[in-house]
CSV table of C-alpha atoms in Angstrom, one decimal:
chain,number,residue,atom,x,y,z
A,1,MET,CA,-16.9,1.3,-23.2
A,2,THR,CA,-16.8,5.1,-23.1
A,3,THR,CA,-13.4,6.5,-22.1
A,4,ARG,CA,-13.6,9.3,-19.6
A,5,ARG,CA,-10.9,11.8,-18.5
A,6,HIS,CA,-10.1,12.2,-14.8
A,7,TYR,CA,-7.9,14.9,-13.3
A,8,ILE,CA,-7.3,13.9,-9.7
A,9,THR,CA,-5.4,16.0,-7.1
A,10,THR,CA,-4.3,15.8,-3.5
A,11,THR,CA,-3.9,18.9,-1.4
A,12,ILE,CA,-0.4,20.2,-1.2
A,13,PRO,CA,0.9,20.2,2.4
A,14,TYR,CA,3.0,22.7,4.2
A,15,VAL,CA,6.6,21.6,4.4
A,16,ASN,CA,7.4,22.9,7.9
A,17,ALA,CA,8.2,19.3,8.9
A,18,ARG,CA,8.5,15.8,7.3
A,19,PRO,CA,5.4,13.9,6.1
A,20,HIS,CA,3.3,11.9,8.4
A,21,LEU,CA,0.8,9.1,8.0
A,22,GLY,CA,-2.2,11.4,8.0
A,23,PHE,CA,-1.2,12.9,4.6
A,24,ALA,CA,-0.1,9.4,3.4
A,25,LEU,CA,-3.8,8.5,3.7
A,26,GLU,CA,-4.8,11.1,1.1
A,27,LEU,CA,-1.9,10.1,-1.1
A,28,VAL,CA,-2.9,6.5,-1.1
A,29,GLN,CA,-6.6,7.2,-1.6
A,30,ALA,CA,-5.8,9.4,-4.6
A,31,ASP,CA,-3.4,6.8,-6.0
A,32,ALA,CA,-5.9,4.0,-5.6
A,33,LEU,CA,-8.6,6.1,-7.3
A,34,ALA,CA,-6.2,7.0,-10.2
A,35,ARG,CA,-5.1,3.4,-10.6
A,36,HIS,CA,-8.7,2.2,-10.6
A,37,HIS,CA,-9.8,4.6,-13.4
A,38,ARG,CA,-6.7,3.7,-15.5
A,39,HIS,CA,-7.5,0.0,-14.9
A,40,ARG,CA,-11.0,0.7,-16.3
A,41,GLY,CA,-9.4,2.2,-19.5
A,42,ASP,CA,-10.0,5.9,-18.6
A,43,GLU,CA,-7.5,8.7,-19.1
A,44,VAL,CA,-6.1,9.9,-15.8
A,45,ARG,CA,-3.7,12.6,-14.6
A,46,LEU,CA,-2.7,12.5,-10.9
A,47,LEU,CA,-1.1,15.5,-9.3
A,48,SER,CA,0.5,16.0,-5.9
A,49,GLY,CA,3.0,18.5,-4.6
A,50,THR,CA,4.1,20.7,-1.8
A,51,ASP,CA,3.0,24.1,-0.5
A,52,ASP,CA,6.4,25.9,0.0
A,53,ASN,CA,5.2,29.5,0.4
A,54,SER,CA,3.6,29.3,3.9
A,55,LEU,CA,4.5,31.4,6.9
A,56,LYS,CA,4.6,28.1,8.8
A,57,ASN,CA,7.6,27.1,6.8
A,58,VAL,CA,9.3,30.4,7.5
A,59,LEU,CA,8.8,30.1,11.2
A,60,ALA,CA,9.9,26.5,11.2
A,61,ALA,CA,13.1,27.5,9.5
A,62,GLU,CA,13.8,30.2,12.1
A,63,ALA,CA,13.2,27.7,14.9
A,64,ALA,CA,15.6,25.2,13.3
A,65,GLY,CA,18.2,27.9,12.7
A,66,VAL,CA,18.4,27.3,9.0
A,67,ASP,CA,17.5,29.4,6.0
A,68,VAL,CA,14.0,28.9,4.6
A,69,ARG,CA,15.2,27.5,1.3
A,70,THR,CA,17.2,24.8,3.0
A,71,LEU,CA,14.3,23.7,5.2
A,72,VAL,CA,11.8,23.8,2.4
A,73,ASP,CA,14.0,21.9,-0.1
A,74,ARG,CA,14.8,19.2,2.5
A,75,ASN,CA,11.2,18.6,3.6
A,76,ALA,CA,9.7,18.9,0.1
A,77,ASP,CA,12.1,16.2,-1.1
A,78,ALA,CA,10.8,13.9,1.7
A,79,PHE,CA,7.3,14.4,0.4
A,80,ALA,CA,8.2,13.7,-3.2
A,81,ALA,CA,10.2,10.6,-2.1
A,82,LEU,CA,7.0,9.0,-0.7
A,83,ARG,CA,6.4,7.8,-4.3
A,84,GLY,CA,8.6,4.8,-3.7
A,85,PRO,CA,7.6,3.6,-0.2
A,86,LEU,CA,3.9,4.0,-0.9
A,87,ALA,CA,4.0,2.9,-4.6
A,88,LEU,CA,2.4,6.1,-5.8
A,89,SER,CA,1.7,6.7,-9.5
A,90,PHE,CA,1.3,10.4,-9.7
A,91,ASP,CA,1.9,11.9,-13.1
A,92,ASP,CA,3.1,15.3,-11.8
A,93,PHE,CA,4.5,16.8,-8.6
A,94,ILE,CA,4.6,20.6,-8.2
A,95,ARG,CA,6.6,22.6,-5.7
A,96,THR,CA,5.2,26.1,-5.4
A,97,SER,CA,8.5,27.8,-4.5
A,98,SER,CA,10.6,26.5,-7.3
A,99,ASP,CA,8.4,25.2,-10.2
A,100,PRO,CA,8.6,27.8,-13.0
A,101,ARG,CA,5.0,27.0,-13.9
A,102,HIS,CA,3.6,28.2,-10.7
A,103,ARG,CA,4.5,31.9,-10.3
A,104,VAL,CA,3.4,32.9,-13.8
A,105,GLY,CA,0.1,31.0,-13.3
A,106,VAL,CA,-0.6,32.7,-9.9
A,107,GLU,CA,0.1,36.1,-11.4
A,108,ARG,CA,-2.3,35.4,-14.3
A,109,LEU,CA,-5.0,34.2,-11.9
A,110,TRP,CA,-4.6,37.3,-9.8
A,111,ARG,CA,-4.9,39.6,-12.8
A,112,ARG,CA,-8.0,37.8,-14.1
A,113,CYS,CA,-9.7,38.3,-10.7
A,114,ALA,CA,-8.5,41.9,-10.5
A,115,ALA,CA,-10.0,42.5,-14.0
A,116,ALA,CA,-13.3,41.1,-12.8
A,117,GLY,CA,-13.3,43.7,-10.0
A,118,ASP,CA,-13.0,41.2,-7.2
A,119,LEU,CA,-9.7,42.4,-5.6
A,120,TYR,CA,-9.5,45.5,-3.4
A,121,ARG,CA,-7.2,46.8,-0.6
A,122,LYS,CA,-8.3,47.6,2.9
A,123,ALA,CA,-6.9,47.8,6.4
A,124,TYR,CA,-7.9,44.9,8.7
A,125,GLU,CA,-7.5,43.7,12.2
A,126,GLY,CA,-8.4,40.2,13.3
A,127,LEU,CA,-7.5,37.0,15.0
A,128,TYR,CA,-5.0,34.9,13.0
A,129,CYS,CA,-4.1,31.2,13.4
A,130,VAL,CA,-0.6,30.6,11.9
A,131,GLY,CA,-1.3,26.8,11.9
A,132,CYS,CA,-4.4,27.3,9.7
A,133,GLU,CA,-3.0,30.3,7.9
A,134,GLN,CA,-6.4,31.8,8.4
A,135,PHE,CA,-8.2,34.7,10.2
A,136,TYR,CA,-11.0,33.7,12.5
A,137,THR,CA,-13.9,35.7,14.0
A,138,PRO,CA,-14.5,35.3,17.7
A,139,ASP,CA,-17.6,33.2,17.2
A,140,GLU,CA,-15.6,30.7,15.1
A,141,LEU,CA,-13.3,29.9,18.0
A,142,SER,CA,-13.7,27.3,20.6
A,143,ALA,CA,-13.3,28.8,24.1
A,144,GLY,CA,-11.1,31.4,22.4
A,145,ARG,CA,-8.9,28.9,20.7
A,146,CYS,CA,-8.5,27.7,17.1
A,147,PRO,CA,-11.0,24.8,16.6
A,148,GLU,CA,-8.4,22.9,14.5
A,149,HIS,CA,-5.2,23.4,16.4
A,150,GLY,CA,-6.4,24.3,19.9
A,151,THR,CA,-4.1,27.4,20.1
A,152,GLU,CA,-4.9,31.0,20.8
A,153,PRO,CA,-4.8,33.0,17.6
A,154,GLU,CA,-2.7,36.1,17.3
A,155,ARG,CA,-4.3,39.6,16.9
A,156,ILE,CA,-2.9,41.0,13.6
A,157,ALA,CA,-3.5,44.4,12.1
A,158,GLU,CA,-2.4,45.1,8.5
A,159,GLU,CA,-3.5,46.4,5.2
A,160,ASN,CA,-3.9,43.7,2.6
A,161,TRP,CA,-5.6,42.9,-0.7
A,162,PHE,CA,-9.0,41.2,-0.2
A,163,PHE,CA,-11.1,39.0,-2.5
A,164,ARG,CA,-14.9,39.7,-2.9
A,165,LEU,CA,-16.0,36.3,-1.8
A,166,SER,CA,-19.4,37.7,-0.7
A,167,ARG,CA,-20.2,38.4,-4.3
A,168,TYR,CA,-20.4,34.7,-5.0
A,169,THR,CA,-22.6,33.6,-2.1
A,170,ASP,CA,-25.7,32.7,-4.1
A,171,ARG,CA,-23.9,31.1,-7.0
A,172,LEU,CA,-21.8,28.9,-4.7
A,173,HIS,CA,-25.0,27.8,-2.7
A,174,ASP,CA,-26.8,26.9,-5.9
A,175,LEU,CA,-23.8,25.0,-7.4
A,176,ILE,CA,-23.3,22.9,-4.3
A,177,ALA,CA,-26.9,22.3,-3.4
A,178,GLY,CA,-27.7,21.4,-7.0
A,179,GLY,CA,-24.8,18.9,-7.2
A,180,HIS,CA,-23.0,20.7,-9.9
A,181,LEU,CA,-20.1,20.9,-7.5
A,182,ARG,CA,-20.3,17.6,-5.5
A,183,VAL,CA,-19.0,17.7,-2.0
A,184,GLU,CA,-18.8,14.2,-0.4
A,185,PRO,CA,-19.7,12.8,2.1
A,186,ALA,CA,-23.0,14.5,2.8
A,187,ALA,CA,-22.0,15.7,6.2
A,188,ARG,CA,-19.3,17.8,4.7
A,189,ARG,CA,-21.6,19.1,2.0
A,190,ASN,CA,-24.1,20.2,4.7
A,191,GLU,CA,-21.2,21.8,6.6
A,192,VAL,CA,-20.3,23.9,3.5
A,193,LEU,CA,-23.9,24.8,2.8
A,194,ALA,CA,-24.3,25.9,6.5
A,195,LEU,CA,-21.1,28.0,6.1
A,196,ILE,CA,-22.5,29.7,3.0
A,197,ALA,CA,-25.9,30.3,4.7
A,198,GLY,CA,-24.2,32.0,7.5
A,199,GLY,CA,-22.9,34.7,5.2
A,200,LEU,CA,-19.6,34.7,3.3
A,201,ARG,CA,-17.1,37.4,4.2
A,202,ASP,CA,-14.5,38.7,1.8
A,203,PHE,CA,-11.0,37.3,2.8
A,204,SER,CA,-7.5,38.5,2.7
A,205,VAL,CA,-5.4,37.3,-0.2
A,206,SER,CA,-2.1,39.0,0.5
A,207,ARG,CA,0.1,39.9,3.4
A,208,ALA,CA,2.9,42.4,4.0
A,209,GLY,CA,6.2,41.2,2.6
A,210,THR,CA,7.9,42.1,5.9
A,211,ARG,CA,5.6,39.8,7.9
A,212,ALA,CA,6.3,37.0,5.3
A,213,HIS,CA,10.0,37.6,5.8
A,214,GLY,CA,10.3,38.2,2.1
A,215,TRP,CA,9.2,34.7,1.3
A,216,GLY,CA,6.4,34.1,-1.3
A,217,ILE,CA,5.2,35.3,-4.7
A,218,PRO,CA,5.0,39.1,-4.9
A,219,VAL,CA,1.6,40.6,-5.6
A,220,PRO,CA,1.5,41.8,-9.2
A,221,ASP,CA,1.9,45.5,-9.5
A,222,ALA,CA,1.8,46.0,-5.7
A,223,PRO,CA,5.3,46.4,-4.2
A,224,GLY,CA,5.7,45.3,-0.6
A,225,GLN,CA,2.9,42.6,-0.6
A,226,VAL,CA,3.2,38.8,-1.3
A,227,VAL,CA,0.4,36.6,-2.3
A,228,TYR,CA,-1.4,35.0,0.6
A,229,VAL,CA,-0.7,31.3,1.1
A,230,TRP,CA,-4.2,30.0,0.3
A,231,TRP,CA,-4.5,31.9,-3.0
A,232,ASP,CA,-1.0,30.8,-3.9
A,233,ALA,CA,-1.5,27.2,-3.0
A,234,LEU,CA,-5.0,26.6,-4.4
A,235,GLY,CA,-3.7,27.9,-7.8
A,236,ASN,CA,-1.5,24.8,-8.1
A,237,TYR,CA,-4.4,22.8,-9.6
A,238,VAL,CA,-4.2,24.9,-12.7
A,239,THR,CA,-0.7,26.4,-12.7
A,240,SER,CA,0.7,22.8,-12.8
A,241,LEU,CA,-1.2,22.5,-16.1
A,242,GLY,CA,0.6,25.5,-17.6
A,243,TYR,CA,-2.3,28.0,-17.0
A,244,GLY,CA,0.1,30.9,-17.0
A,245,THR,CA,1.5,30.0,-20.4
A,246,ASP,CA,-1.5,28.8,-22.4
A,247,ASP,CA,-0.1,25.3,-22.3
A,248,PRO,CA,-2.6,23.0,-24.1
A,249,ALA,CA,-2.5,20.7,-21.1
A,250,CYS,CA,-4.6,23.2,-19.2
A,251,THR,CA,-7.4,22.9,-21.8
A,252,ARG,CA,-7.0,19.2,-22.0
A,253,TRP,CA,-7.0,18.4,-18.3
A,254,TRP,CA,-8.9,21.3,-16.6
A,255,ALA,CA,-11.5,22.4,-19.1
A,256,GLY,CA,-11.6,19.0,-20.9
A,257,SER,CA,-11.8,16.5,-18.1
A,258,ASP,CA,-15.1,14.8,-17.3
A,259,HIS,CA,-14.1,14.8,-13.6
A,260,ARG,CA,-11.9,17.3,-11.8
A,261,THR,CA,-11.5,15.7,-8.4
A,262,HIS,CA,-9.9,17.2,-5.4
A,263,LEU,CA,-9.1,14.9,-2.4
A,264,VAL,CA,-8.9,17.0,0.8
A,265,GLY,CA,-8.9,16.6,4.6
A,266,LYS,CA,-11.8,17.9,6.6
A,267,GLY,CA,-9.8,20.8,8.0
A,268,VAL,CA,-9.5,22.5,4.6
A,269,VAL,CA,-13.0,22.0,3.2
A,270,ARG,CA,-13.9,25.7,3.2
A,271,PHE,CA,-10.9,26.5,1.1
A,272,HIS,CA,-11.5,23.9,-1.6
A,273,ALA,CA,-15.3,24.0,-1.6
A,274,VAL,CA,-15.8,27.8,-1.1
A,275,TYR,CA,-12.8,29.9,-1.7
A,276,TRP,CA,-11.3,28.0,-4.7
A,277,PRO,CA,-14.6,27.7,-6.6
A,278,ALA,CA,-15.2,31.5,-6.1
A,279,ILE,CA,-11.8,32.3,-7.4
A,280,LEU,CA,-12.4,30.2,-10.4
A,281,LEU,CA,-15.8,31.8,-11.0
A,282,SER,CA,-14.1,35.2,-10.9
A,283,ALA,CA,-11.3,34.1,-13.3
A,284,GLY,CA,-13.8,32.6,-15.7
A,285,LEU,CA,-12.5,29.0,-15.3
A,286,PRO,CA,-14.4,25.8,-14.9
A,287,LEU,CA,-15.0,24.5,-11.4
A,288,PRO,CA,-13.9,21.2,-9.9
A,289,THR,CA,-16.6,18.6,-10.3
A,290,ASP,CA,-15.9,16.7,-7.0
A,291,VAL,CA,-14.4,17.6,-3.6
A,292,LEU,CA,-14.0,14.4,-1.8
A,293,VAL,CA,-13.3,14.8,1.9
A,294,HIS,CA,-11.6,12.4,4.3
A,295,ASP,CA,-11.4,12.6,8.1
A,296,TYR,CA,-8.3,12.3,10.2
A,297,LEU,CA,-6.0,9.6,11.5
A,298,THR,CA,-5.4,9.7,15.2
A,299,VAL,CA,-3.1,8.1,17.7
A,300,ASP,CA,-4.7,7.5,21.1
A,301,GLY,CA,-7.5,9.8,19.9
A,302,ARG,CA,-5.2,12.7,19.0
A,303,LYS,CA,-4.8,13.9,15.5
A,304,ILE,CA,-1.5,12.9,13.8
A,305,SER,CA,0.5,16.1,13.2
A,306,LYS,CA,3.8,17.2,11.6
A,307,SER,CA,4.5,19.9,14.2
A,308,GLY,CA,3.2,18.8,17.5
A,309,GLY,CA,1.4,15.8,19.1
A,310,PRO,CA,1.6,12.2,17.8
A,311,THR,CA,3.0,11.3,14.5
A,312,ALA,CA,3.8,8.3,12.4
A,313,ASP,CA,6.4,8.2,9.5
A,314,PRO,CA,4.9,6.5,6.5
A,315,ALA,CA,8.2,5.7,4.9
A,316,ALA,CA,9.5,4.0,8.1
A,317,LEU,CA,6.2,2.0,8.4
A,318,ALA,CA,6.5,0.8,4.8
A,319,ALA,CA,10.1,-0.2,5.4
A,320,ALA,CA,9.2,-2.1,8.5
A,321,TYR,CA,5.9,-3.8,7.4
A,322,GLY,CA,5.8,-3.5,3.6
A,323,THR,CA,4.3,-1.0,1.2
A,324,ASP,CA,1.1,-2.9,0.7
A,325,ALA,CA,0.5,-3.6,4.4
A,326,VAL,CA,0.5,0.2,4.9
A,327,ARG,CA,-1.7,0.9,1.9
A,328,TRP,CA,-4.1,-1.9,2.8
A,329,TRP,CA,-4.6,-0.7,6.3
A,330,LEU,CA,-5.3,2.9,5.1
A,331,LEU,CA,-7.8,1.7,2.5
A,332,ARG,CA,-9.4,-1.2,4.4
A,333,GLU,CA,-9.6,0.3,7.9
A,334,VAL,CA,-10.3,4.0,7.5
A,335,PRO,CA,-14.0,4.7,7.3
A,336,ARG,CA,-15.7,7.0,4.8
A,337,VAL,CA,-16.9,9.2,7.8
A,338,GLY,CA,-15.1,9.4,11.1
A,339,ASP,CA,-11.6,9.5,12.3
A,340,ALA,CA,-9.5,6.3,12.5
A,341,ASP,CA,-7.1,5.5,15.3
A,342,PHE,CA,-3.8,4.0,14.2
A,343,THR,CA,-1.4,1.7,15.9
A,344,PRO,CA,1.3,-0.6,14.4
A,345,ASP,CA,-0.3,-3.5,16.1
A,346,ARG,CA,-3.6,-2.9,14.2
A,347,LEU,CA,-1.7,-2.7,10.9
A,348,VAL,CA,0.0,-6.0,11.6
A,349,ALA,CA,-3.3,-7.7,12.6
A,350,ARG,CA,-5.0,-6.5,9.5
A,351,ALA,CA,-2.2,-7.6,7.2
A,352,ASP,CA,-1.8,-11.0,8.8
A,353,ALA,CA,-5.6,-11.7,8.8
A,354,ASP,CA,-6.1,-10.6,5.2
A,355,PHE,CA,-2.9,-11.3,3.4
A,356,ALA,CA,-1.3,-14.3,5.1
A,357,GLY,CA,-4.5,-15.8,6.5
A,358,GLY,CA,-7.0,-14.9,3.7
A,359,LEU,CA,-5.7,-14.0,0.3
A,360,GLY,CA,-2.3,-15.7,0.5
A,361,ASN,CA,-3.8,-18.9,2.0
A,362,LEU,CA,-6.4,-19.0,-0.8
A,363,VAL,CA,-4.0,-18.6,-3.7
A,364,HIS,CA,-1.5,-21.1,-2.2
A,365,ARG,CA,-4.3,-23.6,-1.6
A,366,VAL,CA,-5.7,-23.3,-5.1
A,367,VAL,CA,-2.4,-23.5,-6.9
A,368,THR,CA,-1.4,-26.5,-4.8
A,369,MET,CA,-4.6,-28.3,-5.8
A,370,VAL,CA,-4.0,-27.5,-9.5
A,371,HIS,CA,-0.6,-29.1,-9.2
A,372,ARG,CA,-1.7,-32.1,-7.1
A,373,TYR,CA,-4.8,-33.0,-9.2
A,374,ARG,CA,-3.9,-31.6,-12.7
A,375,GLY,CA,-0.1,-31.6,-12.8
A,376,GLY,CA,-0.1,-27.7,-12.7
A,377,ALA,CA,-2.2,-27.3,-15.8
A,378,VAL,CA,-5.3,-25.2,-15.4
A,379,PRO,CA,-8.3,-27.2,-16.7
A,380,SER,CA,-11.1,-25.7,-18.7
A,381,LEU,CA,-14.4,-24.8,-17.0
A,382,GLY,CA,-16.5,-27.2,-19.0
A,383,ALA,CA,-20.2,-27.6,-18.8
A,384,ASP,CA,-20.6,-28.7,-15.2
A,385,ARG,CA,-20.9,-25.3,-13.6
A,386,TYR,CA,-23.6,-25.9,-11.1
A,387,ALA,CA,-21.3,-26.2,-8.1
A,388,VAL,CA,-19.3,-23.1,-9.0
A,389,ARG,CA,-22.1,-20.8,-10.3
A,390,SER,CA,-22.2,-18.7,-7.1
A,391,LEU,CA,-18.5,-18.1,-7.2
A,392,LEU,CA,-18.6,-17.1,-10.9
A,393,ASP,CA,-21.5,-14.8,-10.2
A,394,VAL,CA,-19.6,-13.0,-7.4
A,395,CYS,CA,-16.5,-12.6,-9.6
A,396,GLY,CA,-18.8,-11.0,-12.3
A,397,GLN,CA,-20.5,-8.7,-9.8
A,398,VAL,CA,-17.4,-7.4,-7.9
A,399,PRO,CA,-16.1,-5.0,-10.6
A,400,GLY,CA,-19.4,-3.1,-10.6
A,401,ARG,CA,-19.6,-3.0,-6.9
A,402,ILE,CA,-16.1,-1.5,-6.7
A,403,ASP,CA,-17.0,1.1,-9.3
A,404,ALA,CA,-20.1,2.1,-7.3
A,405,ALA,CA,-18.1,2.3,-4.0
A,406,LEU,CA,-15.3,4.4,-5.4
A,407,ALA,CA,-17.9,6.7,-7.1
A,408,ASP,CA,-19.1,7.3,-3.6
A,409,PHE,CA,-15.5,7.8,-2.3
A,410,ASP,CA,-15.8,4.8,-0.1
A,411,PHE,CA,-12.6,2.8,-0.1
A,412,ARG,CA,-13.6,0.6,2.8
A,413,ARG,CA,-16.7,-0.6,0.9
A,414,ALA,CA,-14.6,-1.1,-2.3
A,415,THR,CA,-12.1,-3.3,-0.5
A,416,GLU,CA,-14.9,-5.2,1.2
A,417,ALA,CA,-16.4,-5.9,-2.3
A,418,VAL,CA,-13.1,-7.4,-3.4
A,419,TRP,CA,-13.0,-9.5,-0.3
A,420,THR,CA,-16.3,-11.2,-1.1
A,421,ILE,CA,-14.3,-13.1,-3.7
A,422,VAL,CA,-12.0,-14.5,-1.1
A,423,GLU,CA,-14.9,-15.4,1.1
A,424,GLU,CA,-16.9,-17.0,-1.7
A,425,ALA,CA,-13.9,-19.0,-3.0
A,426,ASN,CA,-13.3,-20.4,0.5
A,427,ARG,CA,-17.0,-21.4,0.7
A,428,CYS,CA,-16.7,-23.0,-2.7
A,429,VAL,CA,-13.7,-25.2,-1.6
A,430,ASP,CA,-15.5,-26.2,1.6
A,431,ALA,CA,-18.7,-27.0,-0.2
A,432,THR,CA,-17.2,-28.9,-3.2
A,433,ARG,CA,-14.4,-30.7,-1.3
A,434,PRO,CA,-12.0,-31.1,-4.3
A,435,TRP,CA,-10.0,-33.8,-2.5
A,436,GLU,CA,-13.1,-36.0,-2.4
A,437,LEU,CA,-13.8,-35.3,-6.1
A,438,ALA,CA,-10.2,-36.3,-6.9
A,439,ARG,CA,-10.6,-39.5,-4.9
A,440,ALA,CA,-13.8,-40.4,-6.7
A,441,GLU,CA,-12.2,-39.6,-10.1
A,442,ARG,CA,-9.4,-42.0,-9.3
A,443,GLN,CA,-12.0,-44.7,-8.6
A,444,GLY,CA,-13.4,-44.2,-12.1
A,445,ASN,CA,-16.1,-41.6,-11.5
A,446,THR,CA,-15.9,-39.5,-14.7
A,447,ALA,CA,-18.5,-37.0,-13.5
A,448,ALA,CA,-16.5,-36.3,-10.4
A,449,GLY,CA,-13.5,-35.5,-12.6
A,450,GLU,CA,-15.5,-33.1,-14.7
A,451,ARG,CA,-16.8,-31.4,-11.6
A,452,LEU,CA,-13.2,-31.2,-10.2
A,453,ASP,CA,-12.1,-29.5,-13.5
A,454,ALA,CA,-14.9,-26.9,-13.1
A,455,VAL,CA,-14.1,-26.2,-9.5
A,456,LEU,CA,-10.3,-25.8,-10.1
A,457,ALA,CA,-11.0,-23.6,-13.2
A,458,ALA,CA,-13.5,-21.4,-11.2
A,459,LEU,CA,-11.1,-21.1,-8.3
A,460,ILE,CA,-8.3,-20.0,-10.6
A,461,THR,CA,-10.7,-17.5,-12.3
A,462,ALA,CA,-11.5,-16.2,-8.8
A,463,CYS,CA,-7.8,-15.7,-7.9
A,464,ARG,CA,-7.1,-14.0,-11.2
A,465,THR,CA,-10.1,-11.7,-10.7
A,466,LEU,CA,-8.7,-10.9,-7.2
A,467,ALA,CA,-5.3,-10.0,-8.7
A,468,GLU,CA,-7.0,-7.7,-11.3
A,469,GLU,CA,-9.3,-5.9,-8.9
A,470,LEU,CA,-6.7,-5.6,-6.1
A,471,HIS,CA,-4.2,-3.9,-8.3
A,472,PRO,CA,-5.4,-0.3,-7.6
A,473,PHE,CA,-5.2,-1.0,-3.9
A,474,ILE,CA,-2.1,-3.1,-3.4
A,475,PRO,CA,-0.3,-3.1,-6.7
A,476,GLU,CA,2.9,-5.0,-5.6
A,477,SER,CA,0.9,-7.9,-4.0
A,478,ALA,CA,-1.4,-8.0,-7.0
A,479,ALA,CA,1.6,-8.4,-9.3
A,480,ARG,CA,2.9,-11.3,-7.1
A,481,ILE,CA,-0.5,-13.0,-7.3
A,482,THR,CA,-0.6,-12.6,-11.1
A,483,ALA,CA,2.9,-14.1,-11.4
A,484,GLN,CA,1.8,-17.1,-9.3
A,485,LEU,CA,-1.2,-17.6,-11.6
A,486,THR,CA,0.6,-17.1,-14.9
A,487,ALA,CA,1.6,-20.4,-16.6
A,488,ALA,CA,5.1,-21.0,-17.8
A,489,GLY,CA,4.4,-23.0,-20.8
A,490,GLU,CA,1.4,-25.2,-19.9
A,491,THR,CA,1.7,-25.2,-16.1
A,492,LEU,CA,1.5,-22.8,-13.3
A,493,PRO,CA,4.7,-22.0,-11.2
A,494,PRO,CA,5.0,-24.2,-8.1
A,495,ALA,CA,2.9,-22.9,-5.2
A,496,HIS,CA,4.9,-20.8,-2.7
A,497,PRO,CA,3.8,-18.6,0.3
A,498,LEU,CA,3.1,-15.0,-1.0
A,499,PHE,CA,2.7,-13.3,2.4
A,500,PRO,CA,4.7,-13.9,5.5
A,501,ARG,CA,3.0,-13.4,8.9
A,502,LEU,CA,4.3,-10.0,10.1
A,503,ARG,CA,3.7,-10.8,13.7
A,504,GLU,CA,6.2,-13.7,13.4
A,505,THR,CA,8.8,-11.9,11.2
A,506,VAL,CA,8.8,-8.2,12.2
A,507,ASP,CA,9.8,-6.5,15.4
A,508,HIS,CA,7.2,-4.0,16.3
A,509,PRO,CA,5.8,-2.1,19.3
């Protein structure tokens, strides 16, 4: 099997407030993808972090009556601390305001683009949304309001540095249309191509230091200006690899990866599929290979938000319902295309149906039968495989189906593929009726005993395959299943319930 190298990243969120479940979706998706590729034997580096240098953070600190550093540190720590509650396996976590790798990398990226002739100064007046950290033209607004936040943008006049995005219009179109830069799903790729076809305008990449309240990375060789938040933030994908210091990690993981994969929300597609690739082209660096776009989580149809509207605390949800219940809902319920509405009741219903009622019931049932009919020792499959051929075929097919689903960035389809093992194993039990085979064996029917061995062995194989293939999605539960199926000496541990019913054990709204 050929080993491939994957560099997988999440976006880095503003830290104007504590994390919410909407960003946890992206973290869990990225983690599941990274775990999956590690499980297949590939090399993987998973990066997350925080965008500390945003004007939103400055304004939030002023509103809270604290200094910017205090607010940024407190909230950035809360994002980093999600590693535990969500069972995240990221290899690196970068903070743009304090990580020494970041500033030198941003400065080098700036100078490379300046040397390419792609940076220039000009006076500008436009409509600016602080929430998006982005200028809009009137035709991009919805009834005069930001299409993302529903707020009226401010009219801002200033003299900034601009990047010649327009120079890269044709190259970006060809790269995306030709699949060299893959944007998935197709609806988002078409959205990006339509944006490019409408004409790309140069964009501001700095702001006055006074308007940024002195917070941010100073523009190299330009006193009084700081690097604009998107230029600053997007650079983290290479600055975290030591781009500013010629660290060999940059060659290994950026230039040397087979897949450079960005997971992003639909609200920031243009920055990752248009602005960032253009900056990389200007700087002479390889482009990402994949930009994988998810839609939003909502509550009562309204987007979950850190700074207004409905929210949901992922750490609190994990504490109340369990890490894997949260992970499973995010991976099993959220569609590849379209927003998903969250309620705690839906999380509980999914966990109880799949964990207690489906997976847990199957494993408990199978281990109990092995103890009852074979004293806890797992029999060999033997030659009588006719009754279990379908189950064994499904177990053999599922890894490839998961690979194909995750290659398409479809976590719901991947988890559905795993679940076919549960469904087929239950059909196998119903069809073969092991208790009747055991009765016939006790009455002297040798063939029934051989068939019972095959059935029990196949069911154990199915449960072990489930544990293997579920590991990227629900690692803690997969480990518990593996422990239940691992013999101590010659026999399996006694069967015990793996998953309590949350509706019976947890108080929830």
